[in-house]
Tab-separated table of C-alpha atoms in Angstrom:
chain	number	residue	atom	x	y	z
A	1	ASN	CA	118.273	92.235	66.965
A	2	ILE	CA	116.248	89.015	66.874
A	3	ILE	CA	113.059	87.963	68.607
A	4	THR	CA	111.880	84.389	68.003
A	5	ALA	CA	108.281	83.327	68.702
A	6	LEU	CA	107.697	79.746	69.900
A	7	ALA	CA	104.140	78.541	70.451
A	8	SER	CA	102.154	75.387	71.129
A	9	THR	CA	100.723	75.508	67.611
A	10	ALA	CA	102.342	75.913	64.197
A	11	THR	CA	101.461	79.578	64.024
A	12	VAL	CA	100.460	82.318	66.392
A	13	GLY	CA	98.075	84.432	64.361
A	14	ASN	CA	100.067	85.053	61.207
A	15	ILE	CA	103.486	84.432	62.788
A	16	GLN	CA	105.037	81.056	62.097
A	17	VAL	CA	106.761	79.298	64.973
A	18	GLY	CA	110.493	79.870	64.927
A	19	THR	CA	110.224	82.961	62.734
A	20	GLU	CA	112.996	85.436	63.358
A	21	LEU	CA	111.442	88.888	63.520
A	22	VAL	CA	114.175	91.237	62.341
A	23	ASP	CA	113.215	94.813	61.604
A	24	ALA	CA	114.668	98.184	62.598
A	25	GLY	CA	111.194	99.695	62.648
A	26	VAL	CA	109.173	100.526	65.732
A	27	ILE	CA	106.580	97.753	65.446
A	28	LYS	CA	108.123	94.328	64.991
A	29	ALA	CA	104.948	92.283	64.666
A	30	GLN	CA	101.337	92.546	65.675
A	31	THR	CA	98.872	89.694	65.834
A	32	LYS	CA	95.754	88.551	67.643
A	33	VAL	CA	95.982	85.163	69.304
A	34	ARG	CA	93.067	82.772	68.923
A	35	SER	CA	91.149	81.785	72.043
A	36	GLY	CA	92.768	78.828	73.795
A	37	VAL	CA	96.141	79.236	72.051
A	38	LYS	CA	99.057	79.379	74.470
A	39	LEU	CA	102.177	81.290	73.602
A	40	ALA	CA	104.880	79.146	75.150
A	41	ARG	CA	107.672	81.682	75.286
A	42	VAL	CA	109.435	84.518	73.578
A	43	VAL	CA	113.174	84.137	73.177
A	44	THR	CA	115.716	86.921	72.696
A	45	SER	CA	119.463	86.677	72.573
A	46	THR	CA	119.649	87.221	76.337
A	47	GLY	CA	116.912	84.998	77.702
A	48	ALA	CA	113.385	83.593	77.505
A	49	TRP	CA	110.120	84.282	79.341
A	50	THR	CA	107.196	81.855	79.701
A	51	LEU	CA	103.646	83.189	79.306
A	52	GLU	CA	100.179	81.650	79.540
A	53	LYS	CA	96.972	82.501	77.664
A	54	PRO	CA	97.740	85.944	76.300
A	55	ILE	CA	94.789	87.628	74.603
A	56	PHE	CA	96.797	90.052	72.527
A	57	VAL	CA	100.462	89.961	71.626
A	58	ILE	CA	102.544	92.915	70.487
A	59	ILE	CA	106.261	92.604	70.033
A	60	LEU	CA	107.817	96.037	69.991
A	61	GLY	CA	111.364	97.033	69.194
A	62	LEU	CA	112.455	100.429	70.393
A	63	GLY	CA	115.063	100.518	67.635
A	64	PRO	CA	118.541	99.096	67.777
A	65	PRO	CA	120.018	98.071	70.073
A	66	ARG	CA	117.211	97.613	72.641
A	67	GLU	CA	114.138	95.430	72.270
A	68	ARG	CA	110.977	95.357	74.321
A	69	ALA	CA	108.374	92.618	74.295
A	70	VAL	CA	104.958	93.519	75.734
A	71	TRP	CA	102.112	91.080	76.394
A	72	TRP	CA	98.553	91.963	77.435
A	73	HIS	CA	96.758	89.481	79.713
A	74	GLY	CA	93.187	90.707	79.865
A	75	TYR	CA	93.419	93.794	82.054
A	76	GLY	CA	97.063	93.300	83.002
A	77	MET	CA	100.335	93.817	81.181
A	78	ILE	CA	103.785	92.312	81.456
A	79	SER	CA	106.728	94.291	80.081
A	80	VAL	CA	110.212	92.859	79.720
A	81	ASN	CA	113.285	94.765	78.605
A	82	SER	CA	116.284	92.967	77.195
A	83	SER	CA	119.489	94.441	75.882
A	84	THR	CA	120.340	92.791	72.567
A	85	GLY	CA	123.422	94.856	71.820
A	86	GLN	CA	125.354	97.857	72.876
A	87	ILE	CA	123.580	101.171	73.063
A	88	SER	CA	125.129	103.711	70.732
A	89	ARG	CA	127.186	106.514	72.199
A	90	LYS	CA	124.782	109.025	70.673
A	91	THR	CA	121.902	107.435	72.597
A	92	HIS	CA	123.926	107.572	75.815
A	93	ARG	CA	124.648	111.226	75.162
A	94	LEU	CA	120.981	112.041	74.588
A	95	ALA	CA	119.931	110.182	77.742
A	96	VAL	CA	122.522	111.806	79.990
A	97	GLY	CA	121.809	115.179	78.392
A	98	ALA	CA	118.139	114.675	79.232
A	99	LEU	CA	119.088	114.082	82.871
A	100	PHE	CA	121.059	117.330	82.951
A	101	PHE	CA	118.035	119.130	81.507
A	102	LEU	CA	115.666	117.617	84.080
A	103	LEU	CA	117.974	118.502	86.976
A	104	GLY	CA	118.337	122.061	85.740
A	105	LEU	CA	114.573	122.295	85.451
A	106	CYS	CA	114.150	121.152	89.037
A	107	PHE	CA	116.624	123.615	90.529
A	108	ALA	CA	115.617	126.609	88.425
A	109	SER	CA	111.931	126.049	89.142
A	110	TRP	CA	112.664	126.648	92.819
A	111	ALA	CA	114.922	129.633	92.110
A	112	SER	CA	112.241	131.271	89.960
A	113	ARG	CA	109.744	131.203	92.859
A	114	ILE	CA	111.988	132.447	95.681
A	115	PRO	CA	110.329	135.903	95.598
A	116	SER	CA	106.890	134.256	95.882
A	117	VAL	CA	107.934	132.165	98.873
A	118	GLN	CA	109.585	135.171	100.531
A	119	GLN	CA	106.441	137.262	100.141
A	120	THR	CA	104.099	134.491	101.317
A	121	MET	CA	106.103	133.866	104.493
A	122	GLY	CA	107.007	137.504	105.097
A	123	ILE	CA	110.752	136.843	105.217
A	124	SER	CA	113.097	139.836	105.238
A	125	GLU	CA	116.123	140.061	102.932
A	126	ALA	CA	118.473	139.263	105.822
A	127	GLY	CA	116.265	136.392	106.915
A	128	LEU	CA	116.092	135.058	103.369
A	129	GLY	CA	119.890	134.972	103.183
A	130	GLY	CA	119.969	132.836	106.315
A	131	VAL	CA	117.178	130.568	105.093
A	132	LEU	CA	118.886	129.945	101.744
A	133	LEU	CA	122.013	128.703	103.550
A	134	ALA	CA	120.051	125.518	104.219
A	135	ILE	CA	120.656	124.345	100.634
A	136	PRO	CA	124.486	124.514	100.755
A	137	LEU	CA	124.289	122.964	104.223
A	138	GLY	CA	122.567	119.927	102.728
A	139	GLN	CA	125.126	119.854	99.931
A	140	LEU	CA	128.065	119.992	102.332
A	141	LEU	CA	126.613	117.232	104.492
A	142	THR	CA	126.506	114.824	101.556
A	143	LEU	CA	129.563	116.015	99.622
A	144	PRO	CA	131.932	113.251	100.799
A	145	LEU	CA	129.122	110.678	100.937
A	146	ALA	CA	128.001	111.278	97.347
A	147	GLY	CA	131.383	110.382	95.839
A	148	TRP	CA	131.615	107.286	98.000
A	149	LEU	CA	128.116	106.159	96.999
A	150	VAL	CA	128.888	106.640	93.304
A	151	ALA	CA	132.052	104.563	93.661
A	152	ARG	CA	130.242	101.848	95.624
A	153	GLU	CA	126.828	101.649	93.923
A	154	GLY	CA	127.493	103.208	90.513
A	155	SER	CA	126.418	106.587	89.186
A	156	ARG	CA	123.278	105.222	87.495
A	157	LYS	CA	121.692	104.071	90.758
A	158	VAL	CA	122.721	107.186	92.625
A	159	VAL	CA	121.426	109.604	89.995
A	160	LEU	CA	118.067	107.836	89.737
A	161	GLY	CA	117.608	107.752	93.509
A	162	GLY	CA	118.845	111.321	93.821
A	163	VAL	CA	116.356	112.632	91.254
A	164	VAL	CA	113.470	111.114	93.192
A	165	LEU	CA	114.725	112.758	96.393
A	166	TYR	CA	115.224	116.043	94.525
A	167	ILE	CA	111.662	116.284	93.226
A	168	VAL	CA	110.158	115.196	96.561
A	169	ALA	CA	112.026	118.084	98.184
A	170	LEU	CA	110.883	120.449	95.415
A	171	VAL	CA	107.230	119.590	95.981
A	172	GLY	CA	107.766	120.006	99.720
A	173	LEU	CA	109.179	123.494	99.128
A	174	GLY	CA	106.080	124.441	97.181
A	175	TRP	CA	103.685	123.373	99.912
A	176	ALA	CA	105.696	124.501	102.954
A	177	ALA	CA	103.509	126.771	105.078
A	178	ASN	CA	106.140	128.142	107.489
A	179	LEU	CA	109.884	128.241	108.141
A	180	TYR	CA	109.781	125.047	110.213
A	181	GLN	CA	108.590	123.180	107.130
A	182	LEU	CA	110.649	125.162	104.633
A	183	LEU	CA	114.079	124.687	106.237
A	184	PRO	CA	114.083	120.842	106.301
A	185	CYS	CA	112.865	120.811	102.692
A	186	LEU	CA	115.711	123.130	101.697
A	187	VAL	CA	118.276	120.886	103.388
A	188	LEU	CA	116.749	117.857	101.632
A	189	PHE	CA	116.795	119.814	98.370
A	190	GLY	CA	120.520	120.395	98.856
A	191	VAL	CA	121.100	116.713	99.621
A	192	GLY	CA	119.218	115.578	96.513
A	193	GLY	CA	120.907	118.203	94.368
A	194	ASN	CA	124.384	117.177	95.453
A	195	LEU	CA	123.763	113.449	94.991
A	196	THR	CA	122.454	113.986	91.485
A	197	ASN	CA	125.183	116.510	90.652
A	198	ILE	CA	128.060	114.137	91.484
A	199	ALA	CA	126.379	111.155	89.850
A	200	VAL	CA	125.235	112.838	86.626
A	201	ASN	CA	128.669	114.388	86.080
A	202	THR	CA	130.164	110.924	86.481
A	203	GLN	CA	127.748	109.778	83.788
A	204	ALA	CA	128.890	112.666	81.585
A	205	VAL	CA	132.526	111.683	82.055
A	206	GLY	CA	131.614	108.158	80.935
A	207	VAL	CA	129.881	109.452	77.812
A	208	GLU	CA	132.774	111.777	76.995
A	209	ARG	CA	135.064	108.757	77.236
A	210	LEU	CA	132.975	107.054	74.545
A	211	PHE	CA	133.668	110.028	72.285
A	212	LYS	CA	137.429	109.447	72.655
A	213	HIS	CA	137.729	112.440	74.999
A	214	LYS	CA	136.288	114.864	72.458
A	215	PRO	CA	135.162	117.876	74.538
A	216	ILE	CA	131.412	117.501	75.130
A	217	MET	CA	131.161	118.110	78.884
A	218	ALA	CA	130.165	121.772	78.575
A	219	SER	CA	127.273	120.862	76.279
A	220	PHE	CA	125.747	118.802	79.106
A	221	HIS	CA	125.995	121.794	81.421
A	222	GLY	CA	124.592	123.913	78.613
A	223	LEU	CA	121.478	121.720	78.688
A	224	TRP	CA	121.263	122.315	82.444
A	225	SER	CA	121.353	126.062	81.797
A	226	LEU	CA	118.890	125.751	78.931
A	227	ALA	CA	116.527	124.030	81.341
A	228	GLY	CA	117.113	126.902	83.734
A	229	PHE	CA	116.099	129.336	81.010
A	230	ALA	CA	112.956	127.290	80.320
A	231	ALA	CA	112.138	127.021	84.022
A	232	ALA	CA	112.634	130.762	84.491
A	233	ALA	CA	110.245	131.451	81.621
A	234	VAL	CA	107.693	129.026	83.084
A	235	GLY	CA	108.157	130.604	86.512
A	236	THR	CA	107.555	134.053	85.080
A	237	PHE	CA	104.345	132.782	83.488
A	238	MET	CA	103.222	131.122	86.742
A	239	ILE	CA	103.900	134.279	88.760
A	240	GLY	CA	102.065	136.414	86.222
A	241	HIS	CA	99.017	134.138	86.433
A	242	ALA	CA	99.130	133.820	90.249
A	243	VAL	CA	99.726	130.044	90.183
A	244	PRO	CA	100.789	128.894	93.696
A	245	PRO	CA	104.308	127.413	93.980
A	246	GLY	CA	102.867	124.092	95.176
A	247	VAL	CA	100.835	123.571	92.002
A	248	HIS	CA	103.711	124.841	89.859
A	249	PHE	CA	106.185	122.392	91.419
A	250	LEU	CA	103.787	119.443	91.147
A	251	LEU	CA	103.547	120.010	87.393
A	252	ILE	CA	107.334	120.216	87.126
A	253	ALA	CA	107.723	117.037	89.193
A	254	ALA	CA	105.345	115.146	86.889
A	255	PHE	CA	107.328	116.271	83.841
A	256	ILE	CA	110.625	115.220	85.445
A	257	ILE	CA	109.267	111.773	86.348
A	258	ALA	CA	108.097	111.255	82.765
A	259	GLY	CA	111.505	112.285	81.428
A	260	LEU	CA	113.271	110.012	83.905
A	261	VAL	CA	111.206	107.005	82.841
A	262	VAL	CA	112.130	107.580	79.195
A	263	SER	CA	115.851	108.236	79.656
A	264	ALA	CA	116.880	106.077	82.632
A	265	GLY	CA	117.395	102.857	80.673
A	266	TYR	CA	119.846	104.494	78.265
A	267	THR	CA	122.281	105.949	80.770
A	268	VAL	CA	125.812	104.555	81.086
A	269	PRO	CA	125.520	101.300	83.068
A	270	GLN	CA	129.158	100.977	84.099
A	271	ASP	CA	131.382	103.798	85.335
A	272	HIS	CA	134.963	103.961	84.096
A	273	GLY	CA	137.864	104.788	86.388
A	274	VAL	CA	135.665	104.866	89.495
A	275	ASP	CA	136.814	102.361	92.088
A	276	ASP	CA	135.834	101.836	95.692
A	277	GLN	CA	137.495	104.614	97.647
A	278	PRO	CA	137.524	106.175	101.126
A	279	ILE	CA	134.915	108.771	101.968
A	280	PHE	CA	137.520	111.517	102.305
A	281	VAL	CA	141.023	111.979	100.896
A	282	LYS	CA	143.356	114.950	101.135
A	283	PRO	CA	143.101	117.058	97.942
A	284	ASP	CA	146.300	117.812	96.042
A	285	LYS	CA	147.544	121.277	95.037
A	286	GLU	CA	145.973	121.200	91.549
A	287	LEU	CA	142.576	120.250	92.925
A	288	LEU	CA	142.751	123.041	95.497
A	289	GLY	CA	143.507	125.514	92.701
A	290	LEU	CA	140.532	124.346	90.672
A	291	GLY	CA	138.402	124.494	93.804
A	292	ALA	CA	139.374	128.123	94.383
A	293	ILE	CA	138.400	129.029	90.812
A	294	ALA	CA	135.082	127.196	91.186
A	295	PHE	CA	134.452	128.899	94.536
A	296	CYS	CA	134.829	132.375	93.033
A	297	ALA	CA	132.668	131.506	90.035
A	298	LEU	CA	129.936	129.984	92.183
A	299	ILE	CA	129.726	133.069	94.399
A	300	CYS	CA	128.651	135.040	91.325
A	301	GLU	CA	126.408	132.271	90.075
A	302	GLY	CA	124.740	131.741	93.452
A	303	ALA	CA	124.032	135.440	93.827
A	304	MET	CA	122.224	135.456	90.492
A	305	PHE	CA	120.316	132.245	91.300
A	306	ASP	CA	119.101	133.393	94.703
A	307	TRP	CA	118.773	137.159	94.422
A	308	SER	CA	117.980	138.226	90.852
A	309	GLY	CA	114.242	137.725	91.362
A	310	VAL	CA	114.282	139.545	94.693
A	311	TYR	CA	116.300	142.394	93.136
A	312	PHE	CA	113.811	142.842	90.313
A	313	LYS	CA	110.912	142.799	92.730
A	314	LYS	CA	112.245	144.941	95.596
A	315	VAL	CA	114.832	147.274	93.994
A	316	ILE	CA	113.724	147.703	90.394
A	317	GLN	CA	110.085	147.216	91.471
A	318	ALA	CA	109.220	145.538	88.192
A	319	ASP	CA	105.670	144.517	87.362
A	320	LYS	CA	104.877	141.007	88.586
A	321	ASP	CA	104.935	139.704	85.009
A	322	TRP	CA	108.596	140.764	84.773
A	323	VAL	CA	109.916	139.658	88.161
A	324	GLY	CA	111.541	136.598	86.627
A	325	ALA	CA	112.970	138.421	83.607
A	326	GLY	CA	116.395	139.034	85.161
A	327	TYR	CA	116.811	135.389	86.102
A	328	THR	CA	115.675	134.375	82.609
A	329	ALA	CA	118.270	136.668	80.999
A	330	PHE	CA	121.013	135.272	83.234
A	331	MET	CA	120.165	131.640	82.438
A	332	SER	CA	119.970	132.303	78.697
A	333	THR	CA	123.449	133.854	78.534
A	334	MET	CA	124.833	131.101	80.762
A	335	ALA	CA	123.458	128.504	78.333
A	336	LEU	CA	125.057	130.306	75.385
A	337	GLY	CA	128.415	130.408	77.139
A	338	ARG	CA	128.319	126.728	78.013
A	339	PHE	CA	127.286	125.588	74.554
A	340	GLY	CA	130.265	127.488	73.155
A	341	ALA	CA	132.703	126.215	75.778
A	342	ASP	CA	133.330	122.829	74.130
A	343	TRP	CA	134.360	124.537	70.906
A	344	LEU	CA	136.682	126.870	72.809
A	345	ALA	CA	138.158	123.977	74.776
A	346	GLY	CA	138.842	122.114	71.543
A	347	ARG	CA	140.493	125.162	69.982
A	348	LEU	CA	142.380	126.615	72.935
A	349	GLY	CA	142.675	123.684	75.337
A	350	ALA	CA	140.800	123.187	78.593
A	351	ARG	CA	143.409	125.056	80.657
C-alpha cells in the first residue's frame, strides 16, 4: 500500500516530494501546508487526483488493503477511496455479517412493535392477520424480480438499494396513522425485505466461496437472529417506556444507515456463478423438495414473528414491560441454533 505525495515545492510540510508513505497504521501522515503552497496531486497505485490550495492535508489509510486520502479545503472536504489490493476474506465476512445484522435489526424492530400498532389502530386479531399478509404479498411480487436484478446488476447494488427501501418502509410503518397508510408501507416493507434477502444471501455465498466452501452460511443467519434478539430487547425497553413506534424506528433507521456506510465498501464486488438469466424458470424436483421444507419451517417462524407479542399481551396478559419477552426468547434460541448449525453441517453434512 503506497501513497506518493507530489507537490510544487520540494516538501509539503515535513513530507518530501516523492516520498512513499508505507505504514499499516491508521494515520499515514499528517502535516500542515504553508499558505500559498499547492499540492499538485496525490498518486496511488490506481490513479491520481489533482488538488488546488489545500489548507490542511491528512492522508489516512484504513489498514490494508484499502487506502483513503482526505483533503480539507477551508470549509469543504474531498474524500477519495482507492483499492490498492484485495480485501481479505475475513473483512468481506465481517462486512456481509454486518449487513445480515442490520437487516435482522430492521425486521425485528417492526415485529417487536406489532402489539403497539395493533392497539393504536384498534385492529382485531382477525384483522391483524389480514393486515400482516401485506408483507408476504410484497415479497411474492418481487420474488422473481429480485433474482433477475441480482444477476443483472450484481448483489452489491441490489442489497444497498434494498436496505434504503427497507428502512424507508420501516419509518413509514412507525408513523402510519391508519390502515390506508399502514398497508402500502407493509407491502413496501415486504418488497425491500425480499430484495435485500436475495442479494445479501448471494453475498454470503460469495464469501463462503472464499473460504473454500467451509460451512459459514449459518453464522450469517445467526447474526440476523442475534440482531432480532437485540431488536426485541430494545423493543421491550421502548414499550416499557412508552416510546412511540415512529421515534423508535427513526433511531433504528439512523443506526442502520451508519452501519451501512461503514460496511458497504467491503462487501463482495463481483458475484460468482450468477449470470444473466430469465425472470422465471421451472424449478426442478430437488428445489421443490427444499421449498417444501422451507415452507413448513417458515410457517412456524412466521407465527412466532407475528404473534408472540400479541399472545403475551392478550392471552398471557403480561405486564407491558414483558410483552416482548416471548419474542426475545424465541430470537435468542434461534440465534443459538444458527450459530451451531455450521459446526453440525461440517460434522454431519448439510443434508
